[in-house]
Coordinates of C-alpha atoms in Angstrom, one line a residue:
Chain A
M1 CA 70.4 78.8 84.3
D2 CA 71.4 76.7 87.3
L3 CA 75.0 76.7 86.1
V4 CA 75.0 80.5 86.0
W5 CA 73.7 80.6 89.6
E6 CA 76.3 78.1 90.6
L7 CA 79.1 80.2 89.0
L8 CA 77.8 83.4 90.5
I9 CA 77.7 81.9 94.0
I10 CA 81.2 80.6 93.6
L11 CA 82.4 84.0 92.5
L12 CA 80.6 85.6 95.4
K13 CA 82.2 83.1 97.8
I14 CA 85.7 83.9 96.3
V15 CA 85.1 87.6 96.7
V16 CA 83.9 87.3 100.2
V17 CA 86.6 84.9 101.4
V18 CA 89.5 86.5 99.7
L19 CA 88.6 90.2 99.6
L20 CA 86.6 90.4 102.8
F21 CA 88.4 87.9 105.0
A22 CA 91.8 86.8 104.0
F23 CA 93.2 90.1 102.6
P24 CA 91.8 92.5 105.2
I25 CA 92.9 90.4 108.1
G26 CA 96.2 89.6 106.5
S27 CA 97.1 93.1 105.7
L28 CA 95.7 94.5 109.0
M29 CA 98.0 92.1 110.7
T30 CA 101.0 94.0 109.3
L31 CA 99.7 96.8 111.5
L32 CA 97.9 95.4 114.5
G33 CA 100.0 92.2 114.9
D34 CA 103.4 93.6 114.0
R35 CA 103.3 97.1 115.3
K36 CA 100.5 97.5 117.9
Q37 CA 100.8 94.1 119.5
S38 CA 104.6 94.4 119.8
S39 CA 104.3 97.9 121.2
L40 CA 101.9 96.8 123.9
I41 CA 104.2 93.9 124.8
Q42 CA 107.1 96.2 125.0
N43 CA 105.3 98.9 127.1
R44 CA 105.0 101.3 124.1
I45 CA 102.0 102.9 122.4
G46 CA 102.8 102.2 118.8
P47 CA 101.6 104.2 115.8
N48 CA 98.9 106.6 116.8
R49 CA 99.7 109.9 115.0
A50 CA 98.1 109.7 111.6
R51 CA 94.5 110.8 111.4
L52 CA 91.7 110.2 108.9
P53 CA 90.3 113.5 107.6
G54 CA 87.7 114.8 110.0
I55 CA 88.2 112.1 112.6
N56 CA 90.4 113.3 115.4
H57 CA 91.1 109.8 116.9
P58 CA 94.0 107.4 116.3
L59 CA 91.6 104.5 115.5
V60 CA 94.2 102.0 116.8
G61 CA 96.5 103.3 114.1
I62 CA 94.5 102.2 111.1
P63 CA 95.2 105.5 109.3
H64 CA 98.9 104.6 109.5
F65 CA 98.2 101.4 107.7
L66 CA 96.2 103.2 105.0
A67 CA 99.0 105.7 104.6
D68 CA 101.5 102.8 104.3
G69 CA 99.4 101.3 101.5
L70 CA 99.2 104.7 99.7
K71 CA 102.9 105.2 100.1
M72 CA 103.6 101.7 98.6
I73 CA 101.5 102.6 95.5
F74 CA 103.4 105.8 94.8
K75 CA 106.9 104.4 95.4
E76 CA 109.1 103.9 92.4
D77 CA 109.2 100.4 91.1
I78 CA 112.8 99.4 90.7
I79 CA 114.0 96.4 88.8
P80 CA 117.8 96.0 89.2
R81 CA 119.6 96.3 85.9
Q82 CA 121.1 92.8 85.8
A83 CA 117.9 91.2 87.2
N84 CA 115.8 88.9 85.1
R85 CA 113.0 91.3 84.3
F86 CA 110.4 88.6 83.5
W87 CA 110.9 86.5 86.6
H88 CA 111.5 89.5 88.8
T89 CA 108.1 90.8 87.8
L90 CA 106.4 87.5 88.0
A91 CA 107.8 86.5 91.4
P92 CA 105.4 88.5 93.6
A93 CA 102.4 87.1 91.7
I94 CA 103.8 83.6 92.1
S95 CA 104.1 84.0 95.9
L96 CA 100.7 85.6 96.2
F97 CA 98.9 82.9 94.1
P98 CA 99.3 80.0 96.6
A99 CA 98.5 82.3 99.5
I100 CA 95.1 83.0 97.9
A101 CA 94.5 79.6 96.3
L102 CA 94.8 77.9 99.7
W103 CA 91.6 79.5 100.9
A104 CA 89.6 77.5 98.4
V105 CA 89.0 74.6 100.7
I106 CA 88.6 76.2 104.1
P107 CA 85.0 75.7 105.4
F108 CA 83.6 78.7 107.2
S109 CA 80.5 76.9 108.3
D110 CA 78.8 73.6 107.7
H111 CA 77.0 73.1 104.4
Y112 CA 73.8 74.9 104.2
C113 CA 70.8 72.7 104.9
T114 CA 67.8 73.5 102.6
G115 CA 65.4 71.6 104.8
T116 CA 65.4 71.4 108.6
A117 CA 68.7 70.7 110.3
T118 CA 68.8 68.6 113.4
M119 CA 71.2 66.3 115.2
V120 CA 71.5 62.5 115.2
D121 CA 74.4 61.0 117.1
Y122 CA 76.3 64.3 117.3
R123 CA 76.1 64.9 113.6
D124 CA 74.0 67.4 111.7
V125 CA 71.3 65.8 109.6
C126 CA 69.2 67.6 107.1
V127 CA 65.6 66.5 107.1
D128 CA 63.4 67.1 104.0
G129 CA 66.3 68.7 102.1
A130 CA 69.9 68.4 101.1
F131 CA 73.2 70.0 102.2
Y132 CA 74.3 72.7 99.9
N133 CA 77.9 74.0 100.0
L134 CA 77.7 77.7 100.7
F135 CA 80.4 78.3 103.2
S136 CA 83.6 77.0 101.5
I137 CA 84.6 77.9 98.0
S138 CA 85.2 74.3 97.0
N139 CA 84.1 71.2 98.9
L140 CA 87.1 69.2 97.7
E141 CA 87.3 65.6 98.7
A142 CA 91.1 65.7 98.7
G143 CA 91.0 69.1 100.6
L144 CA 94.0 68.5 102.8
L145 CA 96.1 67.1 100.0
Y146 CA 95.3 70.2 98.0
V147 CA 96.5 72.3 100.9
F148 CA 99.8 70.4 101.0
A149 CA 100.2 70.7 97.3
I150 CA 99.5 74.4 97.1
S151 CA 101.6 75.3 100.1
A152 CA 104.4 73.3 98.5
V153 CA 104.1 75.6 95.5
S154 CA 104.6 78.6 97.6
V155 CA 108.3 77.8 97.9
Y156 CA 108.6 78.8 94.2
G157 CA 107.7 82.4 94.9
A158 CA 110.5 82.8 97.4
A159 CA 113.0 80.9 95.3
I160 CA 112.3 82.7 92.1
A161 CA 112.2 86.1 93.8
G162 CA 115.6 85.4 95.2
W163 CA 117.1 84.0 92.1
A164 CA 115.7 86.6 89.7
S165 CA 117.0 89.6 91.6
N166 CA 120.7 89.2 90.8
S167 CA 121.6 90.0 94.4
K168 CA 123.7 87.9 96.8
F169 CA 121.3 88.8 99.6
S170 CA 118.3 87.8 97.7
L171 CA 119.9 84.6 96.4
L172 CA 120.9 83.6 100.0
G173 CA 117.5 84.5 101.3
G174 CA 115.8 82.5 98.6
L175 CA 118.0 79.5 99.3
R176 CA 117.4 79.7 103.0
S177 CA 113.7 79.9 102.6
S178 CA 113.4 77.1 100.1
A179 CA 115.6 74.8 102.3
Q180 CA 113.6 75.7 105.3
M181 CA 110.2 75.3 103.6
I182 CA 111.1 71.9 102.1
S183 CA 112.4 70.6 105.4
Y184 CA 109.3 71.6 107.3
E185 CA 106.9 70.3 104.7
V186 CA 107.8 66.7 105.8
T187 CA 106.8 67.3 109.4
M188 CA 103.8 69.2 108.3
G189 CA 102.5 66.3 106.3
L190 CA 103.5 63.6 108.8
S191 CA 102.0 65.4 111.8
L192 CA 98.7 65.4 110.1
A193 CA 98.9 61.7 109.1
G194 CA 97.9 60.7 112.6
I195 CA 94.8 62.9 112.5
L196 CA 93.9 61.6 109.1
I197 CA 93.8 58.1 110.6
I198 CA 91.5 59.2 113.3
Y199 CA 89.1 61.3 111.2
G200 CA 89.3 59.0 108.2
T201 CA 88.8 61.7 105.7
L202 CA 90.7 64.4 103.7
N203 CA 87.8 66.6 103.2
L204 CA 88.2 69.6 105.5
N205 CA 84.5 70.1 106.1
E206 CA 84.0 66.4 106.9
M207 CA 87.0 66.7 109.3
V208 CA 85.2 69.5 111.1
V209 CA 81.9 67.5 111.2
V210 CA 83.8 64.6 112.8
Q211 CA 85.2 66.9 115.4
G212 CA 81.6 67.6 116.5
Q213 CA 81.4 64.2 118.0
L214 CA 81.8 63.9 121.8
L215 CA 84.1 61.7 123.8
W216 CA 82.3 60.2 126.8
D217 CA 79.3 62.3 125.9
W218 CA 80.8 65.6 127.0
L219 CA 84.3 66.3 125.5
P220 CA 84.2 67.6 121.9
M221 CA 86.6 65.4 119.8
W222 CA 88.6 68.3 118.6
G223 CA 92.0 67.6 117.0
I224 CA 93.9 69.1 119.9
V225 CA 92.1 66.7 122.3
V226 CA 92.9 63.5 120.3
Q227 CA 96.2 64.6 118.9
P228 CA 97.8 67.2 121.3
L229 CA 101.4 66.4 120.1
A230 CA 100.5 66.8 116.5
F231 CA 99.0 70.2 117.3
F232 CA 102.2 71.6 118.5
L233 CA 104.2 69.8 115.7
F234 CA 101.9 71.1 113.1
L235 CA 101.8 74.7 114.5
A236 CA 105.6 74.8 114.6
A237 CA 105.9 73.3 111.1
M238 CA 103.3 75.7 109.7
M239 CA 105.0 78.7 111.3
A240 CA 108.3 77.6 109.7
E241 CA 106.5 77.1 106.4
T242 CA 105.2 80.6 106.4
K243 CA 108.6 81.9 107.6
R244 CA 107.2 83.5 110.8
A245 CA 109.4 84.2 113.7
P246 CA 111.1 82.4 115.4
F247 CA 111.8 80.7 112.1
D248 CA 112.3 83.9 110.1
V249 CA 115.8 83.4 109.0
P250 CA 115.0 83.9 105.3
E251 CA 115.0 87.6 106.2
G252 CA 117.6 89.0 108.5
E253 CA 118.4 92.6 108.6
S254 CA 121.9 92.1 109.9
E255 CA 122.8 89.3 107.6
I256 CA 121.0 89.4 104.3
V257 CA 118.9 92.5 104.6
A258 CA 115.3 91.5 103.7
G259 CA 116.3 88.2 102.2
Y260 CA 114.7 87.1 99.0
F261 CA 112.7 90.3 98.6
T262 CA 115.6 92.7 99.1
E263 CA 115.5 94.0 95.6
F264 CA 111.7 94.5 95.4
S265 CA 110.1 97.9 95.9
S266 CA 106.8 99.5 95.6
M267 CA 103.7 97.3 95.2
K268 CA 105.8 94.3 94.3
F269 CA 107.3 94.5 97.8
A270 CA 103.9 95.0 99.2
V271 CA 102.5 92.0 97.4
I272 CA 105.2 89.7 98.7
Q273 CA 104.7 91.0 102.2
L274 CA 101.0 90.7 101.9
S275 CA 101.2 87.1 100.6
E276 CA 103.3 86.2 103.7
Y277 CA 100.7 87.7 106.0
V278 CA 97.8 86.1 104.1
A279 CA 99.6 82.8 104.4
T280 CA 99.9 83.5 108.1
V281 CA 96.2 84.0 108.4
F282 CA 95.7 80.8 106.5
V283 CA 97.8 78.9 109.0
G284 CA 95.5 80.2 111.7
S285 CA 92.4 79.0 109.8
L286 CA 93.9 75.6 108.9
V287 CA 95.0 75.0 112.5
S288 CA 91.6 75.9 113.8
T289 CA 89.9 73.8 111.1
V290 CA 92.0 70.7 111.8
F291 CA 92.7 71.0 115.5
L292 CA 90.3 73.4 117.1
G293 CA 87.1 72.1 115.7
G294 CA 86.8 74.7 112.8
W295 CA 83.3 76.1 112.8
Q296 CA 82.2 73.9 115.6
V297 CA 80.8 75.5 118.7
P298 CA 81.0 72.9 121.5
W299 CA 77.6 71.1 121.9
L300 CA 76.0 73.2 119.2
Y301 CA 74.3 71.3 116.3
G302 CA 71.8 72.1 113.6
D303 CA 69.0 73.4 115.8
G304 CA 70.5 74.3 119.1
F305 CA 72.7 73.1 122.0
Y306 CA 72.5 69.5 122.9
F307 CA 73.7 68.4 126.3
G308 CA 73.6 64.6 125.9
N309 CA 72.5 62.5 122.9
T310 CA 68.8 63.5 123.1
D311 CA 66.2 64.0 120.4
E312 CA 65.3 67.5 121.3
P313 CA 67.9 70.3 121.8
S314 CA 68.4 71.5 125.3
I315 CA 68.6 75.1 124.1
P316 CA 66.9 75.4 120.7
L317 CA 68.2 78.0 118.4
P318 CA 67.1 79.2 114.9
Y319 CA 69.2 77.9 112.0
W320 CA 70.5 81.4 111.0
L321 CA 71.8 82.0 114.5
V322 CA 73.6 78.6 114.4
I323 CA 75.3 79.6 111.2
V324 CA 76.3 83.0 112.6
L325 CA 77.6 81.3 115.7
R326 CA 79.6 78.9 113.6
V327 CA 81.2 81.5 111.3
G328 CA 81.9 83.5 114.4
S329 CA 83.5 80.6 116.2
F330 CA 85.7 79.8 113.2
S331 CA 86.8 83.5 112.9
I332 CA 87.6 83.7 116.6
K333 CA 89.6 80.6 116.5
T334 CA 91.5 81.7 113.5
L335 CA 92.2 85.1 115.0
F336 CA 93.3 83.4 118.2
I337 CA 95.9 81.3 116.4
L338 CA 96.9 84.3 114.5
W339 CA 97.3 86.2 117.8
L340 CA 99.3 83.3 119.2
Q341 CA 101.7 83.4 116.2
F342 CA 102.4 87.0 116.7
M343 CA 102.7 86.5 120.4
L344 CA 105.3 83.8 119.7
R345 CA 107.1 86.2 117.3
W346 CA 107.5 88.8 120.0
T347 CA 108.4 86.2 122.7
L348 CA 111.0 84.0 121.2
P349 CA 114.4 84.8 119.9
R350 CA 114.9 83.6 116.4
F351 CA 116.7 80.3 115.8
R352 CA 120.1 80.1 114.2
Y353 CA 119.9 78.5 110.8
D354 CA 121.5 75.2 111.9
Q355 CA 119.2 75.1 114.8
I356 CA 116.2 75.3 112.5
M357 CA 117.5 72.4 110.5
T358 CA 118.2 70.4 113.6
L359 CA 114.8 71.1 115.0
G360 CA 113.1 70.2 111.7
W361 CA 115.0 67.0 110.8
K362 CA 116.2 65.6 114.1
I363 CA 113.4 66.6 116.5
L364 CA 110.1 67.4 114.8
L365 CA 110.4 64.7 112.1
P366 CA 111.1 61.8 114.5
L367 CA 108.4 63.1 116.8
S368 CA 105.8 63.2 114.1
L369 CA 106.8 59.7 112.9
A370 CA 106.4 58.4 116.5
N371 CA 103.1 60.2 116.8
L372 CA 101.9 58.6 113.6
V373 CA 103.0 55.1 114.7
I374 CA 101.5 55.4 118.2
T375 CA 98.2 56.8 116.8
A376 CA 98.0 54.0 114.2
F377 CA 98.6 51.4 117.0
V378 CA 96.0 53.0 119.3
V379 CA 93.4 53.3 116.5
L380 CA 94.0 49.6 115.6
V381 CA 93.5 48.5 119.1
L382 CA 90.5 50.6 119.9
L383 CA 88.5 50.3 116.7
Chain B
M1 CA 151.0 79.7 148.0
S2 CA 148.4 82.3 147.8
T3 CA 144.8 81.3 147.9
H4 CA 142.5 82.4 145.2
N5 CA 139.0 83.4 146.0
V6 CA 137.4 81.6 143.1
T7 CA 133.8 80.6 143.0
V8 CA 133.1 77.9 140.5
V9 CA 129.7 78.4 138.9
E10 CA 128.4 75.3 137.4
R11 CA 127.1 75.6 133.8
P12 CA 123.3 75.3 133.9
R13 CA 122.5 71.8 132.6
R14 CA 119.8 71.5 130.1
N15 CA 117.5 68.8 131.2
L16 CA 114.7 67.3 129.2
W17 CA 112.2 69.8 130.6
V18 CA 114.2 72.7 129.1
Q19 CA 115.2 70.8 126.0
S20 CA 111.6 69.9 125.2
Y21 CA 111.2 73.7 124.6
L22 CA 107.4 73.8 125.1
P23 CA 107.3 74.6 128.9
E24 CA 109.9 77.4 128.4
V25 CA 107.9 78.8 125.4
A26 CA 104.8 78.7 127.6
K27 CA 106.7 80.6 130.3
G28 CA 107.8 83.2 127.8
L29 CA 104.3 83.5 126.4
A30 CA 102.9 84.0 129.9
I31 CA 105.2 87.0 130.4
T32 CA 104.6 88.6 127.1
S33 CA 100.8 88.0 127.1
R34 CA 100.6 89.3 130.7
Q35 CA 102.2 92.5 129.6
F36 CA 100.1 92.6 126.4
F37 CA 96.8 92.3 128.3
K38 CA 97.9 94.6 131.1
N39 CA 98.8 97.3 128.6
L40 CA 95.7 96.6 126.4
L41 CA 93.3 96.9 129.3
T42 CA 94.9 99.5 131.6
G43 CA 97.9 100.8 129.8
S44 CA 99.5 101.1 133.2
D45 CA 103.0 100.1 132.1
I46 CA 103.3 102.2 129.1
Q47 CA 106.3 104.5 129.4
T48 CA 105.6 106.7 126.3
V49 CA 105.2 110.4 126.9
Q50 CA 102.9 111.9 124.2
Y51 CA 105.5 114.6 123.5
P52 CA 104.1 117.6 121.8
E53 CA 101.0 117.4 124.0
V54 CA 102.6 116.3 127.2
K55 CA 106.1 117.5 128.2
R56 CA 108.4 116.2 130.7
D57 CA 109.8 118.5 133.3
Y58 CA 113.5 119.1 132.9
P59 CA 115.7 118.2 135.9
L60 CA 116.6 121.2 138.0
R61 CA 120.2 121.1 136.8
Y62 CA 119.3 121.0 133.2
R63 CA 121.5 123.4 131.2
G64 CA 119.4 125.3 128.8
L65 CA 119.9 128.7 127.2
H66 CA 122.0 131.2 129.0
R67 CA 120.5 134.1 130.9
L68 CA 122.0 137.2 132.5
T69 CA 120.8 138.1 135.9
Y70 CA 120.3 141.7 136.9
R71 CA 120.9 143.8 139.9
D72 CA 118.3 145.0 142.4
D73 CA 117.9 148.1 140.3
G74 CA 117.5 146.2 137.1
Q75 CA 121.0 146.8 135.6
V76 CA 123.0 143.9 134.3
R77 CA 124.9 142.1 137.1
C78 CA 127.8 141.3 134.9
V79 CA 131.0 143.4 135.6
A80 CA 132.7 142.4 132.4
C81 CA 135.5 140.6 134.2
M82 CA 136.0 138.3 131.2
C83 CA 136.2 135.2 133.4
C84 CA 133.5 133.4 131.4
S85 CA 134.8 134.3 128.0
T86 CA 138.3 133.2 129.1
I87 CA 137.3 129.8 130.4
C88 CA 134.9 129.1 127.6
P89 CA 136.4 126.2 125.7
A90 CA 134.4 127.0 122.6
N91 CA 135.1 130.7 122.5
C92 CA 131.5 131.5 122.2
I93 CA 131.2 134.4 124.6
H94 CA 132.1 137.8 123.3
I95 CA 132.1 140.8 125.7
T96 CA 132.9 144.4 125.0
A97 CA 133.5 146.1 128.3
A98 CA 132.7 149.7 129.0
E99 CA 133.2 152.0 131.9
H100 CA 130.2 152.5 134.1
E101 CA 129.0 156.0 135.3
D102 CA 128.7 154.6 138.8
T103 CA 132.2 154.4 140.1
S104 CA 131.3 151.6 142.6
I105 CA 130.5 149.4 139.6
E106 CA 133.5 150.4 137.4
K107 CA 132.8 148.1 134.4
Y108 CA 129.8 146.7 132.7
P109 CA 129.4 144.8 129.4
A110 CA 128.4 147.2 126.6
E111 CA 128.0 144.1 124.4
F112 CA 127.5 140.6 125.6
V113 CA 127.0 138.1 122.8
I114 CA 126.8 134.3 123.1
D115 CA 127.1 132.4 119.9
E116 CA 124.7 129.5 120.6
L117 CA 126.0 127.7 117.5
R118 CA 129.4 127.3 119.1
C119 CA 128.3 126.8 122.7
I120 CA 129.0 123.3 123.9
V121 CA 126.7 123.6 126.9
C122 CA 129.5 122.7 129.3
G123 CA 128.5 125.2 132.0
L124 CA 132.0 126.4 132.7
C125 CA 131.0 130.0 132.3
V126 CA 128.5 129.6 135.1
E127 CA 131.2 128.1 137.3
A128 CA 133.7 130.8 136.5
C129 CA 131.4 133.7 137.1
P130 CA 132.4 135.5 140.3
C131 CA 129.2 137.4 140.8
D132 CA 126.4 135.0 139.7
A133 CA 125.7 137.1 136.6
I134 CA 125.5 134.3 134.0
R135 CA 123.3 131.2 134.5
M136 CA 122.1 128.3 132.3
D137 CA 119.0 127.5 134.3
S138 CA 116.4 129.1 132.0
G139 CA 115.1 125.6 131.1
I140 CA 114.8 126.6 127.5
H141 CA 116.1 124.3 124.7
A142 CA 118.7 125.8 122.4
H143 CA 116.3 125.7 119.5
P144 CA 117.2 125.6 115.8
F145 CA 117.8 128.8 114.0
Y146 CA 116.9 129.6 110.4
E147 CA 119.5 132.3 110.1
R148 CA 123.0 132.4 111.5
D149 CA 122.6 135.9 113.0
K150 CA 119.7 134.7 115.1
A151 CA 122.0 132.3 116.9
F152 CA 124.0 135.2 118.4
L153 CA 122.1 136.0 121.5
N154 CA 122.7 139.5 122.6
K155 CA 122.6 141.2 126.0
D156 CA 119.0 142.3 125.8
Y157 CA 117.8 138.9 124.9
L158 CA 119.8 137.3 127.7
L159 CA 118.6 139.8 130.2
D160 CA 115.0 139.2 129.1
L161 CA 115.5 135.6 130.1
G162 CA 117.2 136.5 133.3
G163 CA 115.9 137.4 136.7
P164 CA 117.3 138.9 139.9
S165 CA 120.1 136.9 141.4
T166 CA 119.6 135.3 144.8
A167 CA 123.1 136.2 145.8
V168 CA 123.6 139.3 147.9
Q169 CA 125.1 142.1 145.9
G170 CA 128.7 142.6 146.7
G171 CA 128.8 139.5 148.8
V172 CA 128.1 139.1 152.5
L173 CA 130.6 140.7 154.8
G174 CA 132.8 138.1 156.5
S175 CA 131.2 135.2 154.7
R176 CA 134.7 133.8 153.9
S177 CA 135.8 133.7 157.5
A178 CA 132.5 132.4 158.7
R179 CA 133.0 129.4 156.4

């Protein structure tokens, strides 16, 4: 019976995380991030004409987004005659799979404490009970390695989509995206090596717990505080990894049309597009987990706010409110990073392809290596 | 030897500050996010005109549909001199002249048809008209037509758009010499 409950809870978590968080935010970003945000930056209004039946209000353009989805469903699904039907059909699924699977290890809040939660030395402790994993799909010990592994798989989607389409545009797009993703994966891993040394764990939830500790009793030990350089390196590498602007050369209207998904139409196109946006949301959540303290609210622990390492909380709060605050904090941080990514997209001109390679191999990689060496040295001296 | 007035502009050197990219990115972000929040909160910089609901005024010299002005007594002002149809580069003005009962007027257009499909909206007819009879200041778009016949605007239609002319009928005596 316990096993059934366990399975049900896991299923519920998957449904909530994927269908109620990752997908809606990811697909809404196609509208709010790409169209509304850009329009405001460029002194325009953006889509505001479509109406839901009975509601005479633009609703920040959400009816447009629904109409787009509906349109995608009814579009003709075209497979080019010479294309490889099998792989052409499979490619969208292959690119969507890693984008969803990545969410398995993201902690939305701390493990649920069945007893009374309190704080000892800036760590949550569970008195008369045990921690129960409710807020991440899987509490994987090798969480970060899993993230690296799965995001490395996502290159297959782009490469196969490009290759199976039998189009020069698609092939070039696929080549570009695979070369770019492989180049930036190195930096992505190495820039996090420094933070792994400091936190001493690969488990993402444990990482967030460690970030709850305070430096000099007041500064939360968030990743961005202890590893500022790594934050920028990782953000850049992750944006390149998800092919966001300014690293969006795998698609270029003037050169290779839509890149590796030129030959996709209808829902296949939508799925590829959606997987990119979901991956973008994931970047937001991963960056906030590793560098911005994840679900941590500064100075908030199991039973309230602590200002100083005291026995009693300075502002006591009920446990459910703590959980709400933590999930909210995580969501806001994720949305902030997401907002920043779109802001960067509408701020920076895209790199030329050789500039991307130069940046990746000659600048980011040496910097992340230097960051790793210096971090290792400092940790060795201090601890 | 002649001296050349040449100013040598030095190529901007990229120092480490610029090359490190981050400060420049931050500057760019500051500009875009300032605009973003400004427009999100106040919408003060948004240039969009919500067209069907809000219309912009046309400039005074906007050339819209033609109109024919009329005399003080309501007759058409045109004397069928054919100046406009002669100068029209698109050959879109068709006038059939007829003799007027009033001998002081002599001629008037029995038919006055403008083919709006051919009109290139150059305004030369207005320039050519010696008695301020044809004008393009109605401020009305040349709208699309479903049938070709509807695009031939006849005298009645053009007169409906028209109004009295501000010019004095027959000109002002001695106005040429006064100028």
